[in-house]
PDB file of C-alpha atoms in Angstrom:
ATOM      1  CA  MET A   8     -10.232   6.485  -6.145  1.00  0.00           C
ATOM      2  CA  GLU A   9     -12.786   6.521  -3.404  1.00  0.00           C
ATOM      3  CA  LYS A  10     -11.213   6.471   0.042  1.00  0.00           C
ATOM      4  CA  ASP A  11     -13.404   3.592   1.235  1.00  0.00           C
ATOM      5  CA  PHE A  12     -12.335   1.263  -1.586  1.00  0.00           C
ATOM      6  CA  VAL A  13      -9.051   0.292   0.120  1.00  0.00           C
ATOM      7  CA  GLN A  14     -10.966  -0.753   3.208  1.00  0.00           C
ATOM      8  CA  SER A  15     -13.653  -2.597   1.235  1.00  0.00           C
ATOM      9  CA  THR A  16     -14.172  -6.343   1.178  1.00  0.00           C
ATOM     10  CA  GLU A  17     -13.722  -6.333  -2.590  1.00  0.00           C
ATOM     11  CA  PHE A  18     -10.248  -4.800  -2.337  1.00  0.00           C
ATOM     12  CA  HIS A  19      -9.128  -7.248   0.342  1.00  0.00           C
ATOM     13  CA  THR A  20     -10.520 -10.174  -1.663  1.00  0.00           C
ATOM     14  CA  PHE A  21      -8.590  -8.938  -4.703  1.00  0.00           C
ATOM     15  CA  VAL A  22      -5.407  -8.728  -2.595  1.00  0.00           C
ATOM     16  CA  ASP A  23      -6.027 -12.225  -1.166  1.00  0.00           C
ATOM     17  CA  ILE A  24      -6.281 -13.668  -4.678  1.00  0.00           C
ATOM     18  CA  PHE A  25      -3.223 -11.757  -5.806  1.00  0.00           C
ATOM     19  CA  CYS A  26      -1.226 -13.040  -2.801  1.00  0.00           C
ATOM     20  CA  ALA A  27      -2.240 -16.627  -3.633  1.00  0.00           C
ATOM     21  CA  MET A  28      -1.071 -16.100  -7.223  1.00  0.00           C
ATOM     22  CA  MET A  29       2.192 -14.616  -5.992  1.00  0.00           C
ATOM     23  CA  LYS A  30       2.843 -17.592  -3.692  1.00  0.00           C
ATOM     24  CA  SER A  31       2.241 -20.106  -6.463  1.00  0.00           C
ATOM     25  CA  ASP A  32       4.300 -18.292  -9.114  1.00  0.00           C
ATOM     26  CA  PRO A  33       7.906 -17.396  -8.194  1.00  0.00           C
ATOM     27  CA  GLU A  34       8.341 -15.415 -11.437  1.00  0.00           C
ATOM     28  CA  LEU A  35       5.335 -13.262 -10.610  1.00  0.00           C
ATOM     29  CA  LYS A  36       6.745 -12.629  -7.147  1.00  0.00           C
ATOM     30  CA  LYS A  37      10.085 -11.558  -8.683  1.00  0.00           C
ATOM     31  CA  ASP A  38       8.229  -9.154 -10.974  1.00  0.00           C
ATOM     32  CA  ILE A  39       6.327  -7.745  -8.004  1.00  0.00           C
ATOM     33  CA  ILE A  40       9.516  -7.160  -6.025  1.00  0.00           C
ATOM     34  CA  PHE A  41      11.101  -5.558  -9.100  1.00  0.00           C
ATOM     35  CA  ILE A  42       8.209  -3.169  -9.724  1.00  0.00           C
ATOM     36  CA  ASN A  43       8.054  -2.189  -6.050  1.00  0.00           C
ATOM     37  CA  LYS A  44      11.771  -1.303  -6.089  1.00  0.00           C
ATOM     38  CA  ARG A  45      11.241   0.610  -9.309  1.00  0.00           C
ATOM     39  CA  ARG A  46       8.372   2.557  -7.730  1.00  0.00           C
ATOM     40  CA  LYS A  47      10.645   3.609  -4.887  1.00  0.00           C
ATOM     41  CA  THR A  48      13.518   4.493  -7.248  1.00  0.00           C
ATOM     42  CA  LEU A  49      11.375   6.592  -9.578  1.00  0.00           C
ATOM     43  CA  GLY A  50       9.877   8.574  -6.705  1.00  0.00           C
ATOM     44  CA  ARG A  51       6.637   9.068  -8.607  1.00  0.00           C
ATOM     45  CA  PRO A  52       3.441   7.129  -9.202  1.00  0.00           C
ATOM     46  CA  LEU A  53       3.928   4.322 -11.707  1.00  0.00           C
ATOM     47  CA  GLN A  54       2.659   4.642 -15.263  1.00  0.00           C
ATOM     48  CA  VAL A  55       1.368   1.819 -17.472  1.00  0.00           C
ATOM     49  CA  GLU A  56       4.705   1.510 -19.274  1.00  0.00           C
ATOM     50  CA  ASP A  57       6.491   0.998 -15.911  1.00  0.00           C
ATOM     51  CA  PHE A  58       4.720  -2.327 -15.348  1.00  0.00           C
ATOM     52  CA  PRO A  59       6.174  -5.454 -16.957  1.00  0.00           C
ATOM     53  CA  PRO A  60       3.757  -6.995 -19.522  1.00  0.00           C
ATOM     54  CA  VAL A  61       3.186 -10.012 -17.272  1.00  0.00           C
ATOM     55  CA  LEU A  62       1.841  -7.787 -14.509  1.00  0.00           C
ATOM     56  CA  ARG A  63      -0.414  -5.907 -16.889  1.00  0.00           C
ATOM     57  CA  LYS A  64      -1.899  -9.287 -17.901  1.00  0.00           C
ATOM     58  CA  VAL A  65      -2.352 -10.377 -14.285  1.00  0.00           C
ATOM     59  CA  PHE A  66      -4.228  -7.222 -13.399  1.00  0.00           C
ATOM     60  CA  HIS A  67      -6.417  -7.064 -16.537  1.00  0.00           C
ATOM     61  CA  LEU A  68      -8.748  -4.485 -14.993  1.00  0.00           C
ATOM     62  CA  PRO A  69     -11.991  -3.408 -16.703  1.00  0.00           C
ATOM     63  CA  SER A  70     -11.511  -0.939 -19.542  1.00  0.00           C
ATOM     64  CA  SER A  71     -14.400   1.065 -18.075  1.00  0.00           C
ATOM     65  CA  MET A  72     -12.174   1.850 -15.079  1.00  0.00           C
ATOM     66  CA  PRO A  73     -10.247   5.101 -15.645  1.00  0.00           C
ATOM     67  CA  LEU A  74      -6.529   4.573 -16.277  1.00  0.00           C
ATOM     68  CA  GLU A  75      -5.567   6.605 -13.214  1.00  0.00           C
ATOM     69  CA  MET A  76      -7.701   4.348 -11.030  1.00  0.00           C
ATOM     70  CA  GLN A  77      -6.249   1.210 -12.642  1.00  0.00           C
ATOM     71  CA  LEU A  78      -2.727   2.415 -11.846  1.00  0.00           C
ATOM     72  CA  GLU A  79      -3.678   3.236  -8.290  1.00  0.00           C
ATOM     73  CA  VAL A  80      -5.292  -0.168  -7.768  1.00  0.00           C
ATOM     74  CA  MET A  81      -2.249  -1.978  -9.186  1.00  0.00           C
ATOM     75  CA  GLY A  82       0.149   0.015  -7.016  1.00  0.00           C
ATOM     76  CA  ARG A  83      -1.831  -0.504  -3.839  1.00  0.00           C
ATOM     77  CA  VAL A  84      -2.340  -4.211  -4.428  1.00  0.00           C
ATOM     78  CA  ILE A  85       1.393  -4.690  -4.965  1.00  0.00           C
ATOM     79  CA  VAL A  86       2.311  -2.845  -1.778  1.00  0.00           C
ATOM     80  CA  GLU A  87      -0.346  -4.667   0.241  1.00  0.00           C
ATOM     81  CA  ALA A  88       0.677  -8.071  -1.138  1.00  0.00           C
ATOM     82  CA  LEU A  89       4.335  -7.469  -0.299  1.00  0.00           C
ATOM     83  CA  ASP A  90       3.386  -6.325   3.197  1.00  0.00           C
ATOM     84  CA  ARG A  91       1.417  -9.526   3.750  1.00  0.00           C
ATOM     85  CA  ASP A  92       4.375 -11.530   2.470  1.00  0.00           C
ATOM     86  CA  GLN A  93       6.450 -10.371   5.470  1.00  0.00           C
ATOM     87  CA  PRO A  94       4.703 -11.959   8.480  1.00  0.00           C
ATOM     88  CA  ASN A  95       7.365 -11.124  11.089  1.00  0.00           C
ATOM     89  CA  ARG A  96       7.433  -7.385  10.538  1.00  0.00           C
ATOM     90  CA  ASN A  97       8.053  -4.928  13.336  1.00  0.00           C
ATOM     91  CA  PRO A  98       4.686  -3.385  14.386  1.00  0.00           C
ATOM     92  CA  TRP A  99       6.147   0.144  14.265  1.00  0.00           C
ATOM     93  CA  ASP A 100       7.307  -0.409  10.683  1.00  0.00           C
ATOM     94  CA  GLU A 101       3.875  -1.742   9.766  1.00  0.00           C
ATOM     95  CA  MET A 102       2.163   1.366  11.157  1.00  0.00           C
ATOM     96  CA  TYR A 103       4.691   3.632   9.461  1.00  0.00           C
ATOM     97  CA  ASP A 104       4.003   1.902   6.134  1.00  0.00           C
ATOM     98  CA  LEU A 105       0.277   2.482   6.688  1.00  0.00           C
ATOM     99  CA  LEU A 106       1.052   6.164   7.228  1.00  0.00           C
ATOM    100  CA  VAL A 107       3.049   6.269   3.975  1.00  0.00           C
ATOM    101  CA  LYS A 108       0.104   4.685   2.135  1.00  0.00           C
ATOM    102  CA  TYR A 109      -2.246   7.209   3.733  1.00  0.00           C
ATOM    103  CA  LYS A 110      -0.032  10.086   2.590  1.00  0.00           C
ATOM    104  CA  GLU A 111       0.152   8.698  -0.959  1.00  0.00           C
ATOM    105  CA  ARG A 112      -3.629   8.456  -1.034  1.00  0.00           C
ATOM    106  CA  GLU A 113      -4.567  11.685   0.796  1.00  0.00           C
ATOM    107  CA  GLY A 114      -1.575  13.895  -0.027  1.00  0.00           C
ATOM    108  CA  ASN A 115      -0.868  14.683   3.638  1.00  0.00           C
ATOM    109  CA  CYS A 116      -0.291  13.129   7.055  1.00  0.00           C
ATOM    110  CA  ASN A 117      -3.195  14.905   8.760  1.00  0.00           C
ATOM    111  CA  VAL A 118      -4.737  11.660   9.968  1.00  0.00           C
ATOM    112  CA  PRO A 119      -7.898  12.120  12.073  1.00  0.00           C
ATOM    113  CA  PHE A 120      -7.451  10.708  15.580  1.00  0.00           C
ATOM    114  CA  ASP A 121     -10.072   7.990  15.123  1.00  0.00           C
ATOM    115  CA  HIS A 122      -9.033   6.990  11.571  1.00  0.00           C
ATOM    116  CA  LYS A 123      -8.414   3.291  10.987  1.00  0.00           C
ATOM    117  CA  GLU A 124      -6.603   1.552   8.157  1.00  0.00           C
ATOM    118  CA  GLY A 125      -8.115  -1.910   8.207  1.00  0.00           C
ATOM    119  CA  SER A 126      -8.024  -2.987  11.843  1.00  0.00           C
ATOM    120  CA  HIS A 127      -5.180  -0.609  12.745  1.00  0.00           C
ATOM    121  CA  ASN A 128      -5.976   2.695  14.462  1.00  0.00           C
ATOM    122  CA  LEU A 129      -3.556   4.850  12.469  1.00  0.00           C
ATOM    123  CA  GLY A 130      -4.797   8.148  13.919  1.00  0.00           C
ATOM    124  CA  HIS A 131      -4.179   7.057  17.501  1.00  0.00           C
ATOM    125  CA  TRP A 132      -0.757   5.631  16.631  1.00  0.00           C
ATOM    126  CA  LEU A 133       0.301   8.842  14.872  1.00  0.00           C
ATOM    127  CA  ASN A 134      -0.925  10.980  17.755  1.00  0.00           C
ATOM    128  CA  THR A 135       1.150   8.851  20.140  1.00  0.00           C
ATOM    129  CA  GLN A 136       4.242   9.241  17.928  1.00  0.00           C
ATOM    130  CA  ARG A 137       3.783  13.018  17.871  1.00  0.00           C
ATOM    131  CA  GLN A 138       3.423  13.148  21.659  1.00  0.00           C
ATOM    132  CA  TRP A 139       6.539  11.034  22.151  1.00  0.00           C
ATOM    133  CA  LYS A 140       8.471  13.291  19.759  1.00  0.00           C
ATOM    134  CA  LYS A 141       7.237  16.409  21.564  1.00  0.00           C
ATOM    135  CA  ASN A 142       8.306  14.941  24.907  1.00  0.00           C
ATOM    136  CA  GLY A 143      11.743  13.882  23.626  1.00  0.00           C
ATOM    137  CA  LYS A 144      10.986  10.154  23.795  1.00  0.00           C
ATOM    138  CA  LEU A 145      11.307   9.565  20.055  1.00  0.00           C
ATOM    139  CA  ASP A 146      14.363  10.189  17.895  1.00  0.00           C
TER     140      ASP A 146
END
């Protein structure tokens, strides 16, 4: 998947719609929570068969989109939607989750200093964490 897609207006619009669906359908939200736990338990990217049929229907992505990209889109939308569903999150946890997403996407944590994820300057935050660790200010 192209790196810019996650920061695109189209992606955020898709997530907004998905969040609205999740809020209006408690069963869908339960399925989302289930699949997110399953993703963490499996410790690998999800495959088509890992998604409940209801979720596959909800996502109904274009058949012209490669399967790998469809799976990546579904996984990212789920994580993003669940993040948005927790409005009182600790800012450190939010930045850490952005770092985890970056690593899943890029395969490493070598975040450029000026890199932003949405409106969050992930590169600056990570640099600060590394400095604090180096200076013994972070466990």
